[in-house]
Amino acid sequence: MSTVTYAAQAVTALPHLPAGLASAPFADNPSLDFSDTPWWLHLVKALLVFVFLLVNTLIVIWFERRVIGRMQQRPGPNRTGPFGLLQTLADGVKLALKEDLTPKNADKIVFALAPVIAGAMAFVSFAIIPLGPTVSMFGHQTPLQLTDIPVAVLLVLAVAGVGVYGIVLAGWSSGSTYPLLGGLRSTAQVISYEIAMGLSLVAVFLYSGSMSTSQIVAAQKDLWYIIPAFFSFFVYVITMVGETNRLPFDLAEGEGELTGGFHTEYSSLKFAMFFLGEYVNMFTVAALATTMFLGGWQAPPGIAAINDGMFNEGWWGLLWFVIKLWLFMFFFVWLRGSLPRVRYDQFMRFGWKFLIPVTLAWVVVVAFIRGSQLGYFGDAALTLGNRQFPVFSIVFVVIVSLGALLAVWVWDNKKIEKDAARSAPAPEEIDPFAGGYPVPPLPGQRLKEPTMAISDRTDATDKEAARG
């Protein structure tokens, strides 16, 4: 008996599971059919994905410069090619023709390997992203996706963890102080925000019952997960900006204090690999957000209902996917043109002390709500309109809401007390040595003349008498 068969029999034998859930097939198995996809078609799709990412990277760099130029009342690139469209290509040629310098004290092998790791890992994650439904290519019916596995989303997180090695090794192998500090910053930043990112996706796993990207997209046919998992989407958007080292979280390459960070010593094509990896990572995290929360390649609800879902078939899915992807790209550019860089200690405190604990609590809330929907806490339900809501879910949501309001009320009172203490009028006369060290007075304050205590006077008199 195989392991899968034994597990299926064990699940169906459990008496407390709902009948529909117990008899359902394993949701973790990908829903796509690659049986009509020969090996050479896999290679063609891989090449198309590679070209798709490269072309979009060229466009988004030009797009970023133009949009931020408009935000800052300047034109942006407008000389090379029509509307400046060839400026990014010209910059790439310029980088390739620059001299490739290697520092004398660098570990040359690791120094050359680091940008390769950072650039290559950026492309790998796109292999499990569904770009569209099953289409006809060269006479074969094949999904617009390279591959899919039962734990596809975990693959993205694992590849992101490997990709940071490129940044860390670049900082270490340069043999310079500032790159080393940038690499250490990136290590702490990516590790802390990957934890919150992984926790934010747990709610989607609970709602869809799968970690397969194709299953998650199929489960959002009636309702995109941005609505029930709204807080997870909020956390994911924050963490994806921190994960890609983009403003306002580009602390691993802060020009003001690290002169470029981990890639300070890189030039020519090695620097271009880091530059390419950063922008491809933007597309990767945006594609994952589209897949997990915005229905993937599926059309918006109003358009999807036209003519029995005509716009959800064939190559239309690729159009909707690209539109959603570029909405996130505009969000990245908008952030860069609007917000200043945060302080490193504030950024880390926000990740460890707020995002991770709150996301853990949110996962518990979603687990209870999802369990009540599946009937684990009884079958009592309240009918509103044409929909039924489990009574346990309603009671649980009310309790959690009251707890959240209480926490906000306590936090607000503490904030009011702190603000009152800060706005209290300063005393007119201060003792500059009250805290044990001299404190200069504020404008309008008087210094209290220091007076010698009685014990100090006695000690001084005894010393004078001893001296004669």
Coordinates of C-alpha atoms in Angstrom, one line a residue:
M1 CA 0.0 0.0 0.0
S2 CA 1.5 3.4 -1.0
T3 CA 1.8 6.2 1.5
V4 CA -0.7 8.4 -0.3
T5 CA -3.3 5.6 -0.3
Y6 CA -2.8 4.9 3.4
A7 CA -3.1 8.6 4.2
A8 CA -6.3 8.9 2.1
Q9 CA -7.8 6.0 4.0
A10 CA -6.8 7.4 7.3
V11 CA -8.4 10.8 6.5
T12 CA -11.7 9.3 5.3
A13 CA -11.8 7.1 8.3
L14 CA -11.9 10.0 10.8
P15 CA -15.4 10.4 12.0
H16 CA -15.3 14.1 13.1
L17 CA -14.5 15.5 9.7
P18 CA -17.3 16.9 7.6
A19 CA -18.5 14.5 4.9
G20 CA -17.6 16.8 2.1
L21 CA -14.1 17.4 3.3
A22 CA -13.5 13.7 4.1
S23 CA -14.5 12.5 0.7
A24 CA -12.7 15.3 -1.2
P25 CA -9.4 14.5 -3.0
F26 CA -6.2 15.9 -1.8
A27 CA -6.2 19.7 -2.6
D28 CA -2.4 19.9 -2.4
N29 CA -2.1 18.1 -5.8
P30 CA -1.7 20.7 -8.6
S31 CA -4.8 21.1 -10.7
L32 CA -2.8 21.6 -13.9
D33 CA -2.4 19.0 -16.6
F34 CA 1.1 18.9 -18.2
S35 CA 0.5 15.6 -20.0
D36 CA 0.3 17.2 -23.4
T37 CA 3.4 19.3 -22.9
P38 CA 6.6 17.8 -24.5
W39 CA 10.0 18.6 -23.1
W40 CA 10.9 21.0 -25.9
L41 CA 7.7 23.1 -25.1
H42 CA 8.9 23.3 -21.5
L43 CA 12.1 24.9 -22.9
V44 CA 10.2 27.3 -25.1
K45 CA 8.0 28.4 -22.1
A46 CA 11.1 28.9 -20.0
L47 CA 12.7 31.0 -22.7
L48 CA 9.5 33.1 -23.0
V49 CA 9.4 33.6 -19.2
F50 CA 13.0 34.7 -19.3
V51 CA 12.4 37.2 -22.2
F52 CA 9.2 38.4 -20.5
L53 CA 11.1 39.3 -17.3
L54 CA 14.0 40.9 -19.2
V55 CA 11.7 43.1 -21.4
N56 CA 9.6 44.1 -18.4
T57 CA 12.7 45.0 -16.4
L58 CA 13.8 47.3 -19.3
I59 CA 10.4 48.9 -19.3
V60 CA 10.0 49.3 -15.6
I61 CA 13.3 51.1 -15.2
W62 CA 12.3 53.6 -17.8
F63 CA 8.8 53.8 -16.3
E64 CA 10.3 54.4 -12.8
R65 CA 12.5 57.3 -14.1
R66 CA 9.6 58.9 -16.0
V67 CA 7.0 58.6 -13.2
I68 CA 9.4 59.9 -10.5
G69 CA 10.5 62.7 -12.9
R70 CA 6.8 63.8 -13.2
M71 CA 6.4 63.6 -9.4
Q72 CA 9.5 65.8 -9.0
Q73 CA 8.6 68.2 -11.9
R74 CA 11.4 67.1 -14.2
P75 CA 11.1 65.3 -17.5
G76 CA 13.1 62.1 -16.9
P77 CA 14.8 60.2 -19.8
N78 CA 13.6 61.6 -23.1
R79 CA 16.6 61.6 -25.4
T80 CA 17.6 58.1 -26.3
G81 CA 14.9 56.6 -28.5
P82 CA 11.3 57.7 -28.7
F83 CA 10.2 59.0 -25.4
G84 CA 13.5 57.8 -24.0
L85 CA 12.5 54.2 -24.2
L86 CA 16.0 53.1 -25.2
Q87 CA 17.7 54.8 -22.3
T88 CA 17.7 51.6 -20.2
L89 CA 19.2 49.6 -23.1
A90 CA 21.9 52.3 -23.5
D91 CA 22.7 52.1 -19.7
G92 CA 23.1 48.3 -20.0
V93 CA 25.5 48.7 -22.9
K94 CA 27.4 51.3 -21.0
L95 CA 27.7 49.0 -18.0
A96 CA 29.0 46.2 -20.2
L97 CA 31.7 48.4 -21.6
K98 CA 32.9 49.6 -18.3
E99 CA 36.1 48.2 -16.7
D100 CA 35.5 45.3 -14.5
L101 CA 37.4 46.0 -11.2
T102 CA 38.2 43.6 -8.4
P103 CA 39.5 44.8 -5.1
K104 CA 43.0 43.6 -4.1
N105 CA 41.8 42.1 -0.8
A106 CA 38.7 40.5 -2.2
D107 CA 38.0 36.8 -2.3
K108 CA 38.0 36.6 -6.1
I109 CA 36.0 33.4 -6.5
V110 CA 33.2 34.4 -4.1
F111 CA 33.3 38.0 -5.3
A112 CA 32.5 36.8 -8.8
L113 CA 30.0 34.1 -7.7
A114 CA 27.8 36.5 -5.5
P115 CA 26.2 38.5 -8.3
V116 CA 25.5 35.2 -10.2
I117 CA 23.6 33.8 -7.2
A118 CA 21.7 37.1 -6.7
G119 CA 20.7 37.3 -10.4
A120 CA 19.9 33.6 -11.1
M121 CA 17.7 33.1 -8.0
A122 CA 15.6 36.1 -9.0
F123 CA 14.4 34.1 -12.1
V124 CA 13.8 30.7 -10.5
S125 CA 10.7 31.7 -8.5
F126 CA 8.8 32.6 -11.6
A127 CA 8.7 28.9 -12.6
I128 CA 5.7 28.2 -10.3
I129 CA 3.7 31.4 -11.1
P130 CA 0.6 30.7 -13.2
L131 CA 0.5 33.4 -15.9
G132 CA -2.7 32.2 -17.4
P133 CA -5.0 29.2 -18.0
T134 CA -4.4 26.3 -20.4
V135 CA -3.8 27.6 -23.9
S136 CA -2.9 26.2 -27.3
M137 CA 0.8 26.5 -28.2
F138 CA 2.3 24.8 -31.3
G139 CA -0.6 22.4 -31.5
H140 CA -0.4 21.3 -27.8
Q141 CA -2.7 22.2 -24.9
T142 CA -0.4 23.4 -22.1
P143 CA -0.8 25.6 -19.1
L144 CA 0.8 29.1 -19.0
Q145 CA 3.0 28.0 -16.2
L146 CA 6.4 26.2 -16.2
T147 CA 5.6 23.8 -13.4
D148 CA 3.6 23.3 -10.2
I149 CA 4.3 21.3 -7.1
P150 CA 2.2 20.7 -3.9
V151 CA 4.4 23.1 -1.9
A152 CA 5.0 25.7 -4.7
V153 CA 4.7 28.8 -2.4
L154 CA 7.3 27.4 0.0
L155 CA 9.6 27.1 -3.0
V156 CA 9.4 30.9 -3.5
L157 CA 10.2 31.5 0.1
A158 CA 13.1 29.1 0.0
V159 CA 14.5 30.6 -3.2
A160 CA 14.3 34.1 -1.6
G161 CA 16.3 32.8 1.3
V162 CA 19.0 31.5 -1.0
G163 CA 19.0 34.7 -3.0
V164 CA 20.1 36.7 0.0
Y165 CA 23.3 34.6 0.0
G166 CA 24.4 36.6 -3.0
I167 CA 24.1 39.9 -1.1
V168 CA 25.8 38.5 2.0
L169 CA 28.6 36.9 0.1
A170 CA 29.1 40.1 -1.9
G171 CA 29.5 42.2 1.2
W172 CA 31.9 39.7 2.9
S173 CA 34.0 38.9 -0.2
S174 CA 34.7 42.6 -1.1
G175 CA 37.2 43.0 1.7
S176 CA 35.8 46.4 2.6
T177 CA 34.0 47.8 5.6
Y178 CA 30.9 49.4 4.0
P179 CA 30.0 46.4 1.9
L180 CA 30.3 44.1 4.9
L181 CA 27.9 46.3 6.9
G182 CA 25.5 46.4 4.0
G183 CA 25.6 42.6 3.8
L184 CA 25.0 42.2 7.6
R185 CA 22.1 44.7 7.3
S186 CA 20.5 42.7 4.5
T187 CA 20.9 39.4 6.4
A188 CA 19.0 40.7 9.4
Q189 CA 16.4 42.5 7.3
V190 CA 15.6 39.7 4.9
I191 CA 15.4 37.1 7.7
S192 CA 13.1 39.1 9.9
Y193 CA 10.8 40.1 7.1
E194 CA 10.7 36.6 5.5
I195 CA 9.2 35.4 8.8
A196 CA 6.4 37.9 8.6
M197 CA 5.9 37.2 4.9
G198 CA 5.6 33.5 5.5
L199 CA 3.1 34.0 8.3
S200 CA 1.0 36.4 6.1
L201 CA 0.6 33.6 3.5
V202 CA -0.7 31.0 6.1
A203 CA -4.1 32.6 6.0
V204 CA -4.3 31.9 2.2
F205 CA -3.2 28.3 2.8
L206 CA -6.1 27.9 5.3
Y207 CA -8.7 29.4 3.0
S208 CA -7.6 27.5 -0.1
G209 CA -6.5 24.2 1.6
S210 CA -3.4 24.1 -0.6
M211 CA 0.1 25.5 -1.2
S212 CA -0.1 24.8 -4.9
T213 CA -0.3 28.0 -6.8
S214 CA -2.7 26.6 -9.4
Q215 CA -5.1 25.4 -6.7
I216 CA -4.9 28.7 -4.9
V217 CA -5.9 30.6 -8.1
A218 CA -8.7 28.1 -8.8
A219 CA -10.0 28.6 -5.3
Q220 CA -10.4 32.3 -5.9
K221 CA -12.9 31.9 -8.7
D222 CA -15.8 33.3 -6.7
L223 CA -13.9 35.5 -4.1
W224 CA -10.4 37.0 -4.2
Y225 CA -8.5 36.4 -1.0
I226 CA -7.7 40.1 -0.6
I227 CA -11.2 40.4 1.0
P228 CA -11.2 37.7 3.7
A229 CA -7.4 37.9 4.2
F230 CA -7.2 41.6 4.0
F231 CA -4.7 41.9 6.9
S232 CA -2.5 39.3 5.4
F233 CA -2.4 41.3 2.2
F234 CA -1.5 44.4 4.2
V235 CA 1.4 42.6 5.9
Y236 CA 2.6 41.0 2.7
V237 CA 2.7 44.3 0.9
I238 CA 5.0 45.7 3.6
T239 CA 7.2 42.7 3.7
M240 CA 7.6 42.5 0.0
V241 CA 9.0 46.0 -0.1
G242 CA 11.4 45.1 2.7
E243 CA 12.3 41.8 1.0
T244 CA 13.3 43.6 -2.2
N245 CA 15.4 46.3 -0.5
R246 CA 13.4 49.0 -2.1
L247 CA 12.7 52.5 -0.7
P248 CA 11.8 53.3 2.0
F249 CA 13.4 50.1 3.1
D250 CA 16.6 50.0 1.0
L251 CA 18.8 49.9 4.1
A252 CA 21.2 47.3 2.8
E253 CA 22.4 49.9 0.2
G254 CA 21.8 53.2 2.1
E255 CA 23.8 55.7 0.1
G256 CA 23.9 58.2 3.0
E257 CA 25.8 56.0 5.4
L258 CA 27.1 53.0 3.5
T259 CA 28.0 54.6 0.1
G260 CA 26.1 52.0 -1.8
G261 CA 26.2 49.1 0.7
F262 CA 27.0 45.6 -0.4
H263 CA 27.7 46.4 -4.0
T264 CA 30.0 49.4 -3.4
E265 CA 33.0 47.6 -4.9
Y266 CA 31.2 46.1 -7.9
S267 CA 31.3 47.5 -11.4
S268 CA 30.5 46.6 -15.0
L269 CA 28.3 43.5 -15.6
K270 CA 28.7 42.3 -12.0
F271 CA 26.9 45.4 -10.8
A272 CA 24.4 45.0 -13.6
M273 CA 23.5 41.5 -12.2
F274 CA 22.6 43.0 -8.8
F275 CA 20.6 45.7 -10.5
L276 CA 18.8 43.1 -12.7
G277 CA 18.1 40.8 -9.7
E278 CA 16.5 43.7 -7.7
Y279 CA 14.0 44.5 -10.4
V280 CA 13.2 40.9 -11.3
N281 CA 12.6 40.3 -7.5
M282 CA 10.1 43.1 -7.7
F283 CA 8.2 41.2 -10.4
T284 CA 8.5 38.0 -8.5
V285 CA 7.0 39.3 -5.2
A286 CA 4.3 41.2 -7.2
A287 CA 3.4 38.1 -9.1
L288 CA 3.1 36.1 -5.9
A289 CA 0.9 38.8 -4.4
T290 CA -1.3 38.7 -7.6
T291 CA -1.5 34.9 -7.3
M292 CA -2.2 34.7 -3.6
F293 CA -4.6 37.6 -3.1
L294 CA -5.9 39.0 -6.4
G295 CA -7.1 35.9 -8.2
G296 CA -4.0 35.3 -10.3
W297 CA -4.8 35.4 -14.0
Q298 CA -8.5 35.6 -13.5
A299 CA -10.5 38.6 -14.7
P300 CA -12.1 41.0 -12.3
P301 CA -15.5 39.9 -11.0
G302 CA -17.6 42.1 -13.3
I303 CA -15.7 41.2 -16.4
A304 CA -15.5 37.5 -15.5
A305 CA -19.3 37.3 -15.6
I306 CA -19.5 38.5 -19.2
N307 CA -20.7 35.8 -21.7
D308 CA -20.2 32.8 -19.4
G309 CA -16.6 33.7 -18.5
M310 CA -15.4 34.3 -22.0
F311 CA -12.6 36.7 -20.7
N312 CA -11.3 34.0 -18.3
E313 CA -10.3 31.7 -21.1
G314 CA -7.3 31.4 -23.4
W315 CA -4.8 34.2 -23.6
W316 CA -7.0 36.7 -21.9
G317 CA -5.7 35.4 -18.6
L318 CA -2.2 36.7 -19.4
L319 CA -3.6 40.2 -20.0
W320 CA -5.3 40.4 -16.6
F321 CA -2.1 39.0 -14.9
V322 CA 0.1 41.6 -16.5
I323 CA -2.3 44.4 -15.6
K324 CA -2.3 43.3 -11.9
L325 CA 1.4 42.9 -12.0
W326 CA 2.0 46.5 -13.2
L327 CA -0.3 47.9 -10.6
F328 CA 2.2 46.6 -8.0
M329 CA 5.0 48.1 -10.1
F330 CA 3.4 51.5 -10.0
F331 CA 3.0 51.0 -6.2
F332 CA 6.8 50.4 -5.9
V333 CA 7.6 53.5 -7.9
W334 CA 5.0 55.6 -6.0
L335 CA 6.6 54.6 -2.7
R336 CA 10.1 55.5 -4.0
G337 CA 9.0 58.9 -5.1
S338 CA 7.0 59.7 -2.0
L339 CA 8.6 58.3 1.2
P340 CA 12.0 59.0 2.8
R341 CA 14.3 56.1 4.0
V342 CA 13.4 54.9 7.5
R343 CA 15.9 54.5 10.2
Y344 CA 17.4 51.0 10.5
D345 CA 16.5 50.4 14.2
Q346 CA 12.9 51.6 13.6
F347 CA 12.6 49.2 10.7
M348 CA 13.8 46.2 12.6
R349 CA 11.7 47.1 15.7
F350 CA 8.6 47.3 13.5
G351 CA 9.3 43.9 12.0
W352 CA 10.1 42.0 15.2
K353 CA 7.8 43.8 17.7
F354 CA 4.8 44.5 15.6
L355 CA 4.5 42.6 12.3
I356 CA 5.5 39.1 13.6
P357 CA 3.4 39.1 16.8
V358 CA 0.3 40.6 15.2
T359 CA 0.5 38.3 12.2
L360 CA 0.7 35.3 14.5
A361 CA -2.4 36.5 16.3
W362 CA -4.1 37.0 12.9
V363 CA -3.2 33.4 11.8
V364 CA -4.9 32.1 15.0
V365 CA -8.0 34.1 14.3
V366 CA -8.2 32.9 10.7
A367 CA -7.7 29.3 11.8
F368 CA -10.7 29.5 14.2
I369 CA -12.9 31.1 11.6
R370 CA -11.9 28.6 9.0
G371 CA -12.5 25.7 11.4
S372 CA -16.0 27.0 12.2
Q373 CA -16.8 27.2 8.5
L374 CA -15.7 23.6 8.1
G375 CA -18.0 22.5 11.0
Y376 CA -15.4 21.7 13.6
F377 CA -17.2 23.8 16.3
G378 CA -20.8 22.7 15.6
D379 CA -23.3 23.2 12.8
A380 CA -25.2 26.2 14.3
A381 CA -25.5 28.9 11.7
L382 CA -27.2 32.3 11.4
T383 CA -28.9 33.0 8.0
L384 CA -28.6 36.6 6.7
G385 CA -30.0 37.1 3.3
N386 CA -29.0 34.1 1.2
R387 CA -25.9 33.2 3.1
Q388 CA -25.2 31.3 6.3
F389 CA -22.7 32.3 8.9
P390 CA -21.5 29.9 11.6
V391 CA -22.5 31.2 15.1
F392 CA -19.1 30.4 16.5
S393 CA -17.5 32.6 13.8
I394 CA -19.7 35.5 14.7
V395 CA -19.1 35.1 18.5
F396 CA -15.4 34.7 17.9
V397 CA -15.2 37.8 15.7
V398 CA -17.1 39.9 18.2
I399 CA -14.7 38.8 21.0
V400 CA -11.6 39.5 18.9
S401 CA -13.0 42.9 17.9
L402 CA -13.7 43.9 21.5
G403 CA -10.2 42.8 22.4
A404 CA -8.7 44.8 19.6
L405 CA -10.7 47.9 20.7
L406 CA -9.6 47.4 24.3
A407 CA -5.9 47.2 23.1
V408 CA -6.3 50.3 21.0
W409 CA -7.9 52.2 23.9
V410 CA -5.1 51.3 26.3
W411 CA -2.5 52.2 23.7
D412 CA -4.2 55.5 23.0
N413 CA -4.3 56.4 26.7
K414 CA -0.6 55.6 27.1
K415 CA 0.1 57.8 24.1
I416 CA -1.9 60.7 25.6
E417 CA 0.0 60.4 28.9
K418 CA 3.3 60.5 27.0
D419 CA 2.3 63.5 25.0
A420 CA 1.1 65.3 28.2
A421 CA 4.5 64.6 29.8
R422 CA 6.3 65.9 26.8
S423 CA 4.2 69.1 26.6
A424 CA 4.4 69.8 30.3
P425 CA 6.0 73.3 30.9
A426 CA 9.6 73.2 31.7
P427 CA 10.6 74.5 35.2
E428 CA 12.0 78.0 35.4
E429 CA 14.9 77.0 37.6
I430 CA 16.8 73.7 37.2
D431 CA 19.7 72.0 38.9
P432 CA 22.3 71.2 36.2
F433 CA 23.7 68.3 38.3
A434 CA 20.4 66.7 39.3
G435 CA 20.9 63.7 37.1
G436 CA 24.5 63.1 38.0
Y437 CA 25.9 64.9 34.9
P438 CA 25.7 68.5 33.8
V439 CA 22.7 69.5 31.7
P440 CA 22.6 72.8 29.9
P441 CA 19.5 75.0 30.5
L442 CA 16.8 75.5 27.9
P443 CA 16.0 79.1 26.7
G444 CA 14.3 81.0 29.5
Q445 CA 15.5 78.8 32.3
R446 CA 17.7 79.8 35.2
L447 CA 20.4 77.6 36.7
K448 CA 20.1 76.8 40.4
E449 CA 23.4 77.5 42.1
P450 CA 24.9 74.3 43.4
T451 CA 25.1 74.2 47.2
M452 CA 27.4 72.0 49.2
A453 CA 25.8 69.5 51.5
I454 CA 26.6 69.6 55.3
S455 CA 28.5 66.3 55.1
D456 CA 30.5 67.6 52.2
R457 CA 31.3 70.8 54.2
T458 CA 32.4 68.7 57.2
D459 CA 34.7 66.6 55.1
A460 CA 36.2 69.7 53.5
T461 CA 36.8 71.3 57.0
D462 CA 38.5 68.1 58.3
K463 CA 40.7 68.0 55.2
E464 CA 41.8 71.6 55.7
A465 CA 42.5 71.0 59.4
A466 CA 44.6 68.0 58.6
R467 CA 46.6 70.0 56.2
G468 CA 47.3 72.6 58.9

